[in-house]
């Protein structure tokens, strides 16, 4: 009898006693935390200890290599233009001021556009996820007739595209100019994400679905009640991918939107940077110097910050043991 | 572990009340495709087909309808003529392309830079994901993960700016060189350094983000396999080799095939920002060359023709890579 | 590696297809390109419109226009500019805003899709060519006879030769350019005058003077590069080479084109192989060799160059009027107290006190649909008044007398007390551009020297005075090519330009010795430089014979 344990949080195998955090001599705190089981064969291996140290060093270097330029950027966003121009800003702000932040944040249009970005991102992610998941599920059925054709339809679009003008004309003719649909529909399915999701679905053991079928579930039911709950990791990943892509996108906006109060904030800020660094010989006032020097830095901080908060929420779904106990032969 | 319920002779998880049994099908047969007629397939799988309708409509409207306009590339457009043009001049453009000596230089550069990027940037996220996986401590793990993918959010302009400052005569690298007595090297002006610079900046920008997929994939590896390996006395390293990597294999191969398919479209924007005439011999790729051509001489027909050529190559590469992947590993995109 | 949502390939392909949709084929074949009377299209126009008449449509008229939205003064449809315009001319402008960051792209797409508004401003000479070929914009040369202010200006300031450079192979031109009375020189070099004073040096007048000044600076500060440069991306040495080339009698940097007119021999020659070009490179190489010019100048980012100058590491850099005030002076005052800078008149070379440049600046195109509009004549007259009449230009630039300015005359303007533009009235609460919509980059082009002078600070006026006194060299004659010729030269054009640019840098930096110059010339020949020039001269001859 197949017993399908559908609870994705199914408990792991019981821990061997040596791995308990209360083992004497082990330091606690966030460098130890909840430690998984070690077999007697692996625990005290010197080789592994060395590896752990090396790993720590490598990862520390990675963190430093990434953080250094980014901290520099954040420092610049708070620095006085004069110091930035003179190249004197390193890891710490010089001439600390929030003038550019104030200039950007006090503009009503900025907030309108920020709200637009949030709306576009949410709607776009939902639509994209729905379309991609269903299609990926269908494509993952290896014995479906016509499957190759369905896959080909998607893959072909990875290499060939209509081009800017035909797409523009299409959106125009559909009456979607200056509407949210122009932002969320034209690129709803990313074939890359589609194929990755399909690979995930294919790697799920078929016994689960067979068992559910025997229990009387239809394809719809299997998708909703069995496959999706067990695919939290890949769903979370795709949510992240689509959300970030939508958050950063400005291209569709510039192409299909004419009203500045419909822009996403990414386009607004991109335009602002272009204006601040524009060499136009007509009319750049002197008070714009401040903005020019650190506008890019401020832009980065403002657009990246929210996304950084999303990932920890998404990370929760990257849990181990999704399949534990699901299939017991 | 397969279903042996006699009530459902058609293999695969389908509702048992659908369709008559097909002659000659065993209950435990693996993928049986073309033995079913269309009406049988439709009857059995109609629900699946309905799930595919909305995405297909999407592709038809937003991807294929605009493609009709793409045909223009192989023709010359006569104002007032039909959109399908009056003359086929595609072959003329292709011939021009093959005779253009500069074209082969940029083609080679594209291939080399693309291959280098693939070889270097493909394995590193896997390695990093495995290293991260070995971290104990939830907070540390999350912190390092989050930090590692920050560069993904920086625009190309910023990254290029960071790279150029880093390598400038007064920047950290040259300061270090000065400290050991070496005279400063103007890296951005040396064609010999360009590939390394480009690949390194790609690594910096994409490795962290690339780990996300692998970390997600790691969670789907059956923990029982680890258990079994442990019981057999395997240490952490052997567990990784025999359980983790094989578990990641489908994901790896999918990504590999996809990346091979797109390797010709080597980073246009980043190269445009990082190169200059002195580094053209190694830095100039097809897309930047076409861009300059378009900007200088307004010859967009040529550009579009080469763009199509690139697309065709990409498609061929994907198909080939997929075939190899299927033969070697069993993973296939379709 | 994740795949970007919009693959770059598809973007490039898209860009290609965009303009591809714009590349036409035949020359002069279209029927709409003939001259036409305007019967039936003269509704609401003025029958007596002439120079000096203020335009007023007889019935309210709305004209759509593309609008390059500069974020420094975001579009506001309630600006006094729009309202006053309607009041005076009975015309309401309906702008379609496009963000400045992507104006060119969107313009291409909108025009290519057939969706273009009637007026398309902010188009630089040369940018109209792909649209001209596809017939999406009108051959304005056919209609200039209905624009009295425009024709009078061209005649008054002798601009016909400049206008001729816009002519396409079918004999028409498609852009209504901004017209300047005289070449407006804005770019030059900025020098630390306090250092000059300290070292007892004079402001250099010629390039040789500059060399001596730099040498003296190097002696006093041996560990620094006295000169660094910017604007090297995407054209290395864009400004520096451009200035030098004019002084030596060739073209380089921003001004580089593969073909240069040789006035003595009366035909075109290949720029990269000219002796003058070599002389210019010899000079630059001298500067680099003696460590007077920072070798990174040609490839570094602007921000790095600016940092070197404003932190006092270098004392000479390229500049224009705006950069001097905005980008250099303010940070410099904070980083190096007591530093003073000035923009020196462009140093002179073997050709002496000359200046060269086009007197055309960006202008507007008229979309094809306008020709079918019953108000077509009125539209032309409106354009003529706003962009080419004295009254219209003054209005667009400085606004309404009594509201935004109080006096204008003799090349000087007095802004209203509470209105500022670019520091003319520092501390004033309102901005001429942000609050009123005047001096808008979409509607203010060109103008008489007097009008231009009114916008300059006293400091800049001095520079302009010196430059105005220099002799203006004539522009190169045009060489409009047929489709076939263009296809031929297009294949050679970019590789030649690339090669010359690359070798220019190598010669300048000294990585290639100048003794290999002849070898370089023959390398260019192997890249078809001779054939290229032959085709150019052929096209020129054809055009020249038509002029007789």
PDB file of N, CA, C and O in Angstrom, chain C residues 394-457:
ATOM      1  N   UNK C 394      12.180  84.659 -29.169  1.00  0.00           N
ATOM      2  CA  UNK C 394      12.319  85.362 -27.911  1.00  0.00           C
ATOM      3  C   UNK C 394      11.293  84.845 -26.912  1.00  0.00           C
ATOM      4  O   UNK C 394      11.591  84.631 -25.735  1.00  0.00           O
ATOM      5  N   UNK C 395      10.102  84.625 -27.409  1.00  0.00           N
ATOM      6  CA  UNK C 395       9.042  84.126 -26.544  1.00  0.00           C
ATOM      7  C   UNK C 395       9.420  82.758 -25.969  1.00  0.00           C
ATOM      8  O   UNK C 395       9.317  82.508 -24.766  1.00  0.00           O
ATOM      9  N   UNK C 396       9.844  81.854 -26.835  1.00  0.00           N
ATOM     10  CA  UNK C 396      10.147  80.496 -26.379  1.00  0.00           C
ATOM     11  C   UNK C 396      11.288  80.490 -25.375  1.00  0.00           C
ATOM     12  O   UNK C 396      11.329  79.672 -24.455  1.00  0.00           O
ATOM     13  N   UNK C 397      12.210  81.433 -25.572  1.00  0.00           N
ATOM     14  CA  UNK C 397      13.387  81.412 -24.709  1.00  0.00           C
ATOM     15  C   UNK C 397      13.144  82.119 -23.397  1.00  0.00           C
ATOM     16  O   UNK C 397      13.332  81.554 -22.325  1.00  0.00           O
ATOM     17  N   UNK C 398      12.752  83.353 -23.472  1.00  0.00           N
ATOM     18  CA  UNK C 398      12.686  84.135 -22.252  1.00  0.00           C
ATOM     19  C   UNK C 398      11.284  84.359 -21.721  1.00  0.00           C
ATOM     20  O   UNK C 398      11.106  84.826 -20.608  1.00  0.00           O
ATOM     21  N   UNK C 399      10.276  84.082 -22.487  1.00  0.00           N
ATOM     22  CA  UNK C 399       8.927  84.111 -21.943  1.00  0.00           C
ATOM     23  C   UNK C 399       8.183  85.388 -22.217  1.00  0.00           C
ATOM     24  O   UNK C 399       8.230  85.963 -23.294  1.00  0.00           O
ATOM     25  N   UNK C 400       7.465  85.807 -21.210  1.00  0.00           N
ATOM     26  CA  UNK C 400       6.549  86.928 -21.362  1.00  0.00           C
ATOM     27  C   UNK C 400       7.111  88.156 -20.665  1.00  0.00           C
ATOM     28  O   UNK C 400       7.440  88.114 -19.477  1.00  0.00           O
ATOM     29  N   UNK C 401       7.181  89.230 -21.394  1.00  0.00           N
ATOM     30  CA  UNK C 401       7.732  90.441 -20.805  1.00  0.00           C
ATOM     31  C   UNK C 401       6.817  90.912 -19.687  1.00  0.00           C
ATOM     32  O   UNK C 401       5.606  90.970 -19.845  1.00  0.00           O
ATOM     33  N   UNK C 402       7.418  91.237 -18.588  1.00  0.00           N
ATOM     34  CA  UNK C 402       6.627  91.670 -17.454  1.00  0.00           C
ATOM     35  C   UNK C 402       6.327  90.529 -16.488  1.00  0.00           C
ATOM     36  O   UNK C 402       6.034  90.756 -15.329  1.00  0.00           O
ATOM     37  N   UNK C 403       6.397  89.328 -16.989  1.00  0.00           N
ATOM     38  CA  UNK C 403       6.154  88.190 -16.083  1.00  0.00           C
ATOM     39  C   UNK C 403       7.462  87.470 -15.775  1.00  0.00           C
ATOM     40  O   UNK C 403       7.858  87.308 -14.630  1.00  0.00           O
ATOM     41  N   UNK C 404       8.123  86.999 -16.847  1.00  0.00           N
ATOM     42  CA  UNK C 404       9.362  86.255 -16.615  1.00  0.00           C
ATOM     43  C   UNK C 404      10.607  87.102 -16.851  1.00  0.00           C
ATOM     44  O   UNK C 404      11.656  86.792 -16.320  1.00  0.00           O
ATOM     45  N   UNK C 405      10.504  88.116 -17.662  1.00  0.00           N
ATOM     46  CA  UNK C 405      11.650  89.001 -17.811  1.00  0.00           C
ATOM     47  C   UNK C 405      11.157  90.433 -17.904  1.00  0.00           C
ATOM     48  O   UNK C 405      10.022  90.696 -18.261  1.00  0.00           O
ATOM     49  N   UNK C 406      12.054  91.315 -17.550  1.00  0.00           N
ATOM     50  CA  UNK C 406      11.637  92.719 -17.569  1.00  0.00           C
ATOM     51  C   UNK C 406      12.213  93.478 -18.735  1.00  0.00           C
ATOM     52  O   UNK C 406      11.631  94.440 -19.205  1.00  0.00           O
ATOM     53  N   UNK C 407      13.369  93.047 -19.193  1.00  0.00           N
ATOM     54  CA  UNK C 407      13.965  93.789 -20.304  1.00  0.00           C
ATOM     55  C   UNK C 407      14.797  92.854 -21.149  1.00  0.00           C
ATOM     56  O   UNK C 407      15.400  91.897 -20.658  1.00  0.00           O
ATOM     57  N   UNK C 408      14.823  93.130 -22.420  1.00  0.00           N
ATOM     58  CA  UNK C 408      15.699  92.378 -23.323  1.00  0.00           C
ATOM     59  C   UNK C 408      16.192  93.313 -24.410  1.00  0.00           C
ATOM     60  O   UNK C 408      15.410  94.015 -25.043  1.00  0.00           O
ATOM     61  N   UNK C 409      17.491  93.311 -24.613  1.00  0.00           N
ATOM     62  CA  UNK C 409      18.007  94.116 -25.707  1.00  0.00           C
ATOM     63  C   UNK C 409      19.515  94.107 -25.706  1.00  0.00           C
ATOM     64  O   UNK C 409      20.133  93.869 -24.676  1.00  0.00           O
ATOM     65  N   UNK C 410      20.097  94.337 -26.864  1.00  0.00           N
ATOM     66  CA  UNK C 410      21.552  94.423 -26.974  1.00  0.00           C
ATOM     67  C   UNK C 410      22.237  93.181 -26.433  1.00  0.00           C
ATOM     68  O   UNK C 410      23.278  93.265 -25.804  1.00  0.00           O
ATOM     69  N   UNK C 411      21.631  92.071 -26.661  1.00  0.00           N
ATOM     70  CA  UNK C 411      22.275  90.848 -26.214  1.00  0.00           C
ATOM     71  C   UNK C 411      22.262  90.639 -24.729  1.00  0.00           C
ATOM     72  O   UNK C 411      23.056  89.885 -24.191  1.00  0.00           O
ATOM     73  N   UNK C 412      21.369  91.322 -24.056  1.00  0.00           N
ATOM     74  CA  UNK C 412      21.285  91.110 -22.605  1.00  0.00           C
ATOM     75  C   UNK C 412      19.833  90.960 -22.219  1.00  0.00           C
ATOM     76  O   UNK C 412      18.944  91.573 -22.810  1.00  0.00           O
ATOM     77  N   UNK C 413      19.615  90.138 -21.220  1.00  0.00           N
ATOM     78  CA  UNK C 413      18.255  89.986 -20.729  1.00  0.00           C
ATOM     79  C   UNK C 413      18.248  90.228 -19.226  1.00  0.00           C
ATOM     80  O   UNK C 413      19.227  89.931 -18.539  1.00  0.00           O
ATOM     81  N   UNK C 414      17.187  90.817 -18.760  1.00  0.00           N
ATOM     82  CA  UNK C 414      17.034  90.976 -17.317  1.00  0.00           C
ATOM     83  C   UNK C 414      15.822  90.170 -16.893  1.00  0.00           C
ATOM     84  O   UNK C 414      14.693  90.498 -17.241  1.00  0.00           O
ATOM     85  N   UNK C 415      16.066  89.125 -16.172  1.00  0.00           N
ATOM     86  CA  UNK C 415      14.961  88.298 -15.732  1.00  0.00           C
ATOM     87  C   UNK C 415      14.198  88.978 -14.609  1.00  0.00           C
ATOM     88  O   UNK C 415      14.741  89.830 -13.909  1.00  0.00           O
ATOM     89  N   UNK C 416      12.950  88.571 -14.473  1.00  0.00           N
ATOM     90  CA  UNK C 416      12.159  89.096 -13.355  1.00  0.00           C
ATOM     91  C   UNK C 416      12.829  88.711 -12.050  1.00  0.00           C
ATOM     92  O   UNK C 416      13.528  87.716 -11.956  1.00  0.00           O
ATOM     93  N   UNK C 417      12.588  89.518 -11.034  1.00  0.00           N
ATOM     94  CA  UNK C 417      13.341  89.338  -9.799  1.00  0.00           C
ATOM     95  C   UNK C 417      13.184  87.965  -9.174  1.00  0.00           C
ATOM     96  O   UNK C 417      14.098  87.449  -8.544  1.00  0.00           O
ATOM     97  N   UNK C 418      12.003  87.366  -9.358  1.00  0.00           N
ATOM     98  CA  UNK C 418      11.790  86.099  -8.666  1.00  0.00           C
ATOM     99  C   UNK C 418      12.027  84.897  -9.567  1.00  0.00           C
ATOM    100  O   UNK C 418      11.669  83.783  -9.214  1.00  0.00           O
ATOM    101  N   UNK C 419      12.591  85.125 -10.719  1.00  0.00           N
ATOM    102  CA  UNK C 419      12.770  84.034 -11.676  1.00  0.00           C
ATOM    103  C   UNK C 419      14.257  83.833 -11.946  1.00  0.00           C
ATOM    104  O   UNK C 419      14.989  84.794 -12.155  1.00  0.00           O
ATOM    105  N   UNK C 420      14.670  82.583 -11.953  1.00  0.00           N
ATOM    106  CA  UNK C 420      16.077  82.287 -12.221  1.00  0.00           C
ATOM    107  C   UNK C 420      16.207  81.298 -13.371  1.00  0.00           C
ATOM    108  O   UNK C 420      15.345  80.448 -13.584  1.00  0.00           O
ATOM    109  N   UNK C 421      17.273  81.434 -14.106  1.00  0.00           N
ATOM    110  CA  UNK C 421      17.662  80.392 -15.044  1.00  0.00           C
ATOM    111  C   UNK C 421      19.167  80.260 -14.983  1.00  0.00           C
ATOM    112  O   UNK C 421      19.882  81.212 -15.238  1.00  0.00           O
ATOM    113  N   UNK C 422      19.610  79.041 -14.634  1.00  0.00           N
ATOM    114  CA  UNK C 422      21.025  78.714 -14.687  1.00  0.00           C
ATOM    115  C   UNK C 422      21.906  79.749 -14.005  1.00  0.00           C
ATOM    116  O   UNK C 422      22.963  80.109 -14.494  1.00  0.00           O
ATOM    117  N   UNK C 423      21.461  80.221 -12.884  1.00  0.00           N
ATOM    118  CA  UNK C 423      22.326  81.087 -12.106  1.00  0.00           C
ATOM    119  C   UNK C 423      22.369  82.537 -12.528  1.00  0.00           C
ATOM    120  O   UNK C 423      23.165  83.306 -12.001  1.00  0.00           O
ATOM    121  N   UNK C 424      21.510  82.951 -13.468  1.00  0.00           N
ATOM    122  CA  UNK C 424      21.510  84.361 -13.843  1.00  0.00           C
ATOM    123  C   UNK C 424      20.929  85.219 -12.730  1.00  0.00           C
ATOM    124  O   UNK C 424      21.216  86.403 -12.619  1.00  0.00           O
ATOM    125  N   UNK C 425      20.082  84.621 -11.943  1.00  0.00           N
ATOM    126  CA  UNK C 425      19.437  85.323 -10.834  1.00  0.00           C
ATOM    127  C   UNK C 425      19.530  84.435  -9.605  1.00  0.00           C
ATOM    128  O   UNK C 425      18.542  83.922  -9.117  1.00  0.00           O
ATOM    129  N   UNK C 426      20.726  84.261  -9.091  1.00  0.00           N
ATOM    130  CA  UNK C 426      20.865  83.234  -8.045  1.00  0.00           C
ATOM    131  C   UNK C 426      19.982  83.534  -6.844  1.00  0.00           C
ATOM    132  O   UNK C 426      19.838  84.688  -6.440  1.00  0.00           O
ATOM    133  N   UNK C 427      19.393  82.500  -6.320  1.00  0.00           N
ATOM    134  CA  UNK C 427      18.570  82.675  -5.135  1.00  0.00           C
ATOM    135  C   UNK C 427      17.122  82.966  -5.432  1.00  0.00           C
ATOM    136  O   UNK C 427      16.304  82.973  -4.524  1.00  0.00           O
ATOM    137  N   UNK C 428      16.786  83.189  -6.704  1.00  0.00           N
ATOM    138  CA  UNK C 428      15.380  83.463  -6.992  1.00  0.00           C
ATOM    139  C   UNK C 428      14.573  82.188  -6.784  1.00  0.00           C
ATOM    140  O   UNK C 428      15.017  81.106  -7.121  1.00  0.00           O
ATOM    141  N   UNK C 429      13.373  82.319  -6.249  1.00  0.00           N
ATOM    142  CA  UNK C 429      12.593  81.133  -5.883  1.00  0.00           C
ATOM    143  C   UNK C 429      12.053  80.343  -7.063  1.00  0.00           C
ATOM    144  O   UNK C 429      11.897  79.134  -6.983  1.00  0.00           O
ATOM    145  N   UNK C 430      11.732  81.036  -8.161  1.00  0.00           N
ATOM    146  CA  UNK C 430      11.105  80.305  -9.244  1.00  0.00           C
ATOM    147  C   UNK C 430      12.122  80.006 -10.346  1.00  0.00           C
ATOM    148  O   UNK C 430      13.096  80.720 -10.529  1.00  0.00           O
ATOM    149  N   UNK C 431      11.856  78.944 -11.068  1.00  0.00           N
ATOM    150  CA  UNK C 431      12.743  78.576 -12.168  1.00  0.00           C
ATOM    151  C   UNK C 431      12.033  78.825 -13.484  1.00  0.00           C
ATOM    152  O   UNK C 431      10.877  78.443 -13.661  1.00  0.00           O
ATOM    153  N   UNK C 432      12.750  79.457 -14.401  1.00  0.00           N
ATOM    154  CA  UNK C 432      12.161  79.774 -15.701  1.00  0.00           C
ATOM    155  C   UNK C 432      11.651  78.516 -16.388  1.00  0.00           C
ATOM    156  O   UNK C 432      10.613  78.514 -17.046  1.00  0.00           O
ATOM    157  N   UNK C 433      12.412  77.422 -16.198  1.00  0.00           N
ATOM    158  CA  UNK C 433      12.048  76.199 -16.887  1.00  0.00           C
ATOM    159  C   UNK C 433      11.021  75.396 -16.120  1.00  0.00           C
ATOM    160  O   UNK C 433      10.016  74.974 -16.662  1.00  0.00           O
ATOM    161  N   UNK C 434      11.282  75.208 -14.820  1.00  0.00           N
ATOM    162  CA  UNK C 434      10.421  74.305 -14.061  1.00  0.00           C
ATOM    163  C   UNK C 434       9.044  74.896 -13.827  1.00  0.00           C
ATOM    164  O   UNK C 434       8.048  74.195 -13.835  1.00  0.00           O
ATOM    165  N   UNK C 435       9.003  76.190 -13.595  1.00  0.00           N
ATOM    166  CA  UNK C 435       7.718  76.777 -13.220  1.00  0.00           C
ATOM    167  C   UNK C 435       6.958  77.375 -14.384  1.00  0.00           C
ATOM    168  O   UNK C 435       5.740  77.480 -14.349  1.00  0.00           O
ATOM    169  N   UNK C 436       7.688  77.819 -15.411  1.00  0.00           N
ATOM    170  CA  UNK C 436       6.984  78.502 -16.490  1.00  0.00           C
ATOM    171  C   UNK C 436       7.047  77.754 -17.810  1.00  0.00           C
ATOM    172  O   UNK C 436       6.247  77.992 -18.692  1.00  0.00           O
ATOM    173  N   UNK C 437       8.023  76.879 -17.957  1.00  0.00           N
ATOM    174  CA  UNK C 437       8.094  76.098 -19.186  1.00  0.00           C
ATOM    175  C   UNK C 437       8.816  76.776 -20.319  1.00  0.00           C
ATOM    176  O   UNK C 437       8.752  76.298 -21.451  1.00  0.00           O
ATOM    177  N   UNK C 438       9.520  77.859 -20.068  1.00  0.00           N
ATOM    178  CA  UNK C 438      10.285  78.479 -21.146  1.00  0.00           C
ATOM    179  C   UNK C 438      11.692  77.912 -21.174  1.00  0.00           C
ATOM    180  O   UNK C 438      12.084  77.154 -20.307  1.00  0.00           O
ATOM    181  N   UNK C 439      12.451  78.336 -22.174  1.00  0.00           N
ATOM    182  CA  UNK C 439      13.802  77.821 -22.370  1.00  0.00           C
ATOM    183  C   UNK C 439      13.787  76.293 -22.349  1.00  0.00           C
ATOM    184  O   UNK C 439      14.608  75.648 -21.716  1.00  0.00           O
ATOM    185  N   UNK C 440      12.831  75.765 -23.058  1.00  0.00           N
ATOM    186  CA  UNK C 440      12.630  74.321 -23.075  1.00  0.00           C
ATOM    187  C   UNK C 440      13.381  73.717 -24.247  1.00  0.00           C
ATOM    188  O   UNK C 440      13.247  74.175 -25.378  1.00  0.00           O
ATOM    189  N   UNK C 441      14.155  72.681 -23.965  1.00  0.00           N
ATOM    190  CA  UNK C 441      14.986  72.082 -25.004  1.00  0.00           C
ATOM    191  C   UNK C 441      14.245  71.633 -26.240  1.00  0.00           C
ATOM    192  O   UNK C 441      14.848  71.453 -27.289  1.00  0.00           O
ATOM    193  N   UNK C 442      12.943  71.445 -26.145  1.00  0.00           N
ATOM    194  CA  UNK C 442      12.197  71.014 -27.317  1.00  0.00           C
ATOM    195  C   UNK C 442      11.857  72.157 -28.252  1.00  0.00           C
ATOM    196  O   UNK C 442      11.591  71.943 -29.430  1.00  0.00           O
ATOM    197  N   UNK C 443      11.823  73.371 -27.741  1.00  0.00           N
ATOM    198  CA  UNK C 443      11.298  74.471 -28.557  1.00  0.00           C
ATOM    199  C   UNK C 443      12.293  75.605 -28.766  1.00  0.00           C
ATOM    200  O   UNK C 443      11.989  76.559 -29.465  1.00  0.00           O
ATOM    201  N   UNK C 444      13.445  75.537 -28.126  1.00  0.00           N
ATOM    202  CA  UNK C 444      14.403  76.629 -28.256  1.00  0.00           C
ATOM    203  C   UNK C 444      15.608  76.143 -29.033  1.00  0.00           C
ATOM    204  O   UNK C 444      16.399  75.357 -28.535  1.00  0.00           O
ATOM    205  N   UNK C 445      15.725  76.553 -30.257  1.00  0.00           N
ATOM    206  CA  UNK C 445      16.879  76.134 -31.053  1.00  0.00           C
ATOM    207  C   UNK C 445      17.520  77.353 -31.668  1.00  0.00           C
ATOM    208  O   UNK C 445      16.835  78.279 -32.069  1.00  0.00           O
ATOM    209  N   UNK C 446      18.813  77.293 -31.791  1.00  0.00           N
ATOM    210  CA  UNK C 446      19.508  78.278 -32.600  1.00  0.00           C
ATOM    211  C   UNK C 446      19.178  79.704 -32.222  1.00  0.00           C
ATOM    212  O   UNK C 446      18.728  80.008 -31.129  1.00  0.00           O
ATOM    213  N   UNK C 447      19.414  80.553 -33.129  1.00  0.00           N
ATOM    214  CA  UNK C 447      19.088  81.962 -32.899  1.00  0.00           C
ATOM    215  C   UNK C 447      20.213  82.864 -33.318  1.00  0.00           C
ATOM    216  O   UNK C 447      21.308  82.430 -33.660  1.00  0.00           O
ATOM    217  N   UNK C 448      19.922  84.112 -33.277  1.00  0.00           N
ATOM    218  CA  UNK C 448      20.941  85.092 -33.620  1.00  0.00           C
ATOM    219  C   UNK C 448      21.980  85.116 -32.519  1.00  0.00           C
ATOM    220  O   UNK C 448      21.742  84.680 -31.391  1.00  0.00           O
ATOM    221  N   UNK C 449      23.128  85.647 -32.874  1.00  0.00           N
ATOM    222  CA  UNK C 449      24.189  85.745 -31.869  1.00  0.00           C
ATOM    223  C   UNK C 449      23.739  86.590 -30.695  1.00  0.00           C
ATOM    224  O   UNK C 449      24.075  86.323 -29.545  1.00  0.00           O
ATOM    225  N   UNK C 450      22.944  87.591 -30.991  1.00  0.00           N
ATOM    226  CA  UNK C 450      22.481  88.476 -29.929  1.00  0.00           C
ATOM    227  C   UNK C 450      21.619  87.702 -28.938  1.00  0.00           C
ATOM    228  O   UNK C 450      21.788  87.802 -27.725  1.00  0.00           O
ATOM    229  N   UNK C 451      20.714  86.891 -29.480  1.00  0.00           N
ATOM    230  CA  UNK C 451      19.829  86.120 -28.613  1.00  0.00           C
ATOM    231  C   UNK C 451      20.639  85.107 -27.805  1.00  0.00           C
ATOM    232  O   UNK C 451      20.382  84.882 -26.629  1.00  0.00           O
ATOM    233  N   UNK C 452      21.615  84.538 -28.471  1.00  0.00           N
ATOM    234  CA  UNK C 452      22.446  83.549 -27.797  1.00  0.00           C
ATOM    235  C   UNK C 452      23.242  84.203 -26.668  1.00  0.00           C
ATOM    236  O   UNK C 452      23.335  83.693 -25.559  1.00  0.00           O
ATOM    237  N   UNK C 453      23.801  85.357 -26.961  1.00  0.00           N
ATOM    238  CA  UNK C 453      24.622  86.027 -25.959  1.00  0.00           C
ATOM    239  C   UNK C 453      23.832  86.340 -24.699  1.00  0.00           C
ATOM    240  O   UNK C 453      24.390  86.396 -23.606  1.00  0.00           O
ATOM    241  N   UNK C 454      22.534  86.547 -24.854  1.00  0.00           N
ATOM    242  CA  UNK C 454      21.763  86.954 -23.682  1.00  0.00           C
ATOM    243  C   UNK C 454      21.726  85.864 -22.622  1.00  0.00           C
ATOM    244  O   UNK C 454      21.406  86.136 -21.473  1.00  0.00           O
ATOM    245  N   UNK C 455      22.074  84.636 -22.993  1.00  0.00           N
ATOM    246  CA  UNK C 455      21.996  83.598 -21.989  1.00  0.00           C
ATOM    247  C   UNK C 455      23.334  83.369 -21.292  1.00  0.00           C
ATOM    248  O   UNK C 455      23.422  82.559 -20.370  1.00  0.00           O
ATOM    249  N   UNK C 456      24.352  84.063 -21.725  1.00  0.00           N
ATOM    250  CA  UNK C 456      25.665  83.776 -21.158  1.00  0.00           C
ATOM    251  C   UNK C 456      25.983  84.647 -19.963  1.00  0.00           C
ATOM    252  O   UNK C 456      25.589  85.791 -19.884  1.00  0.00           O
ATOM    253  N   UNK C 457      26.756  84.056 -19.066  1.00  0.00           N
ATOM    254  CA  UNK C 457      27.282  84.851 -17.973  1.00  0.00           C
ATOM    255  C   UNK C 457      28.395  85.736 -18.520  1.00  0.00           C
ATOM    256  O   UNK C 457      28.872  85.542 -19.635  1.00  0.00           O
TER     257      UNK C 457
END
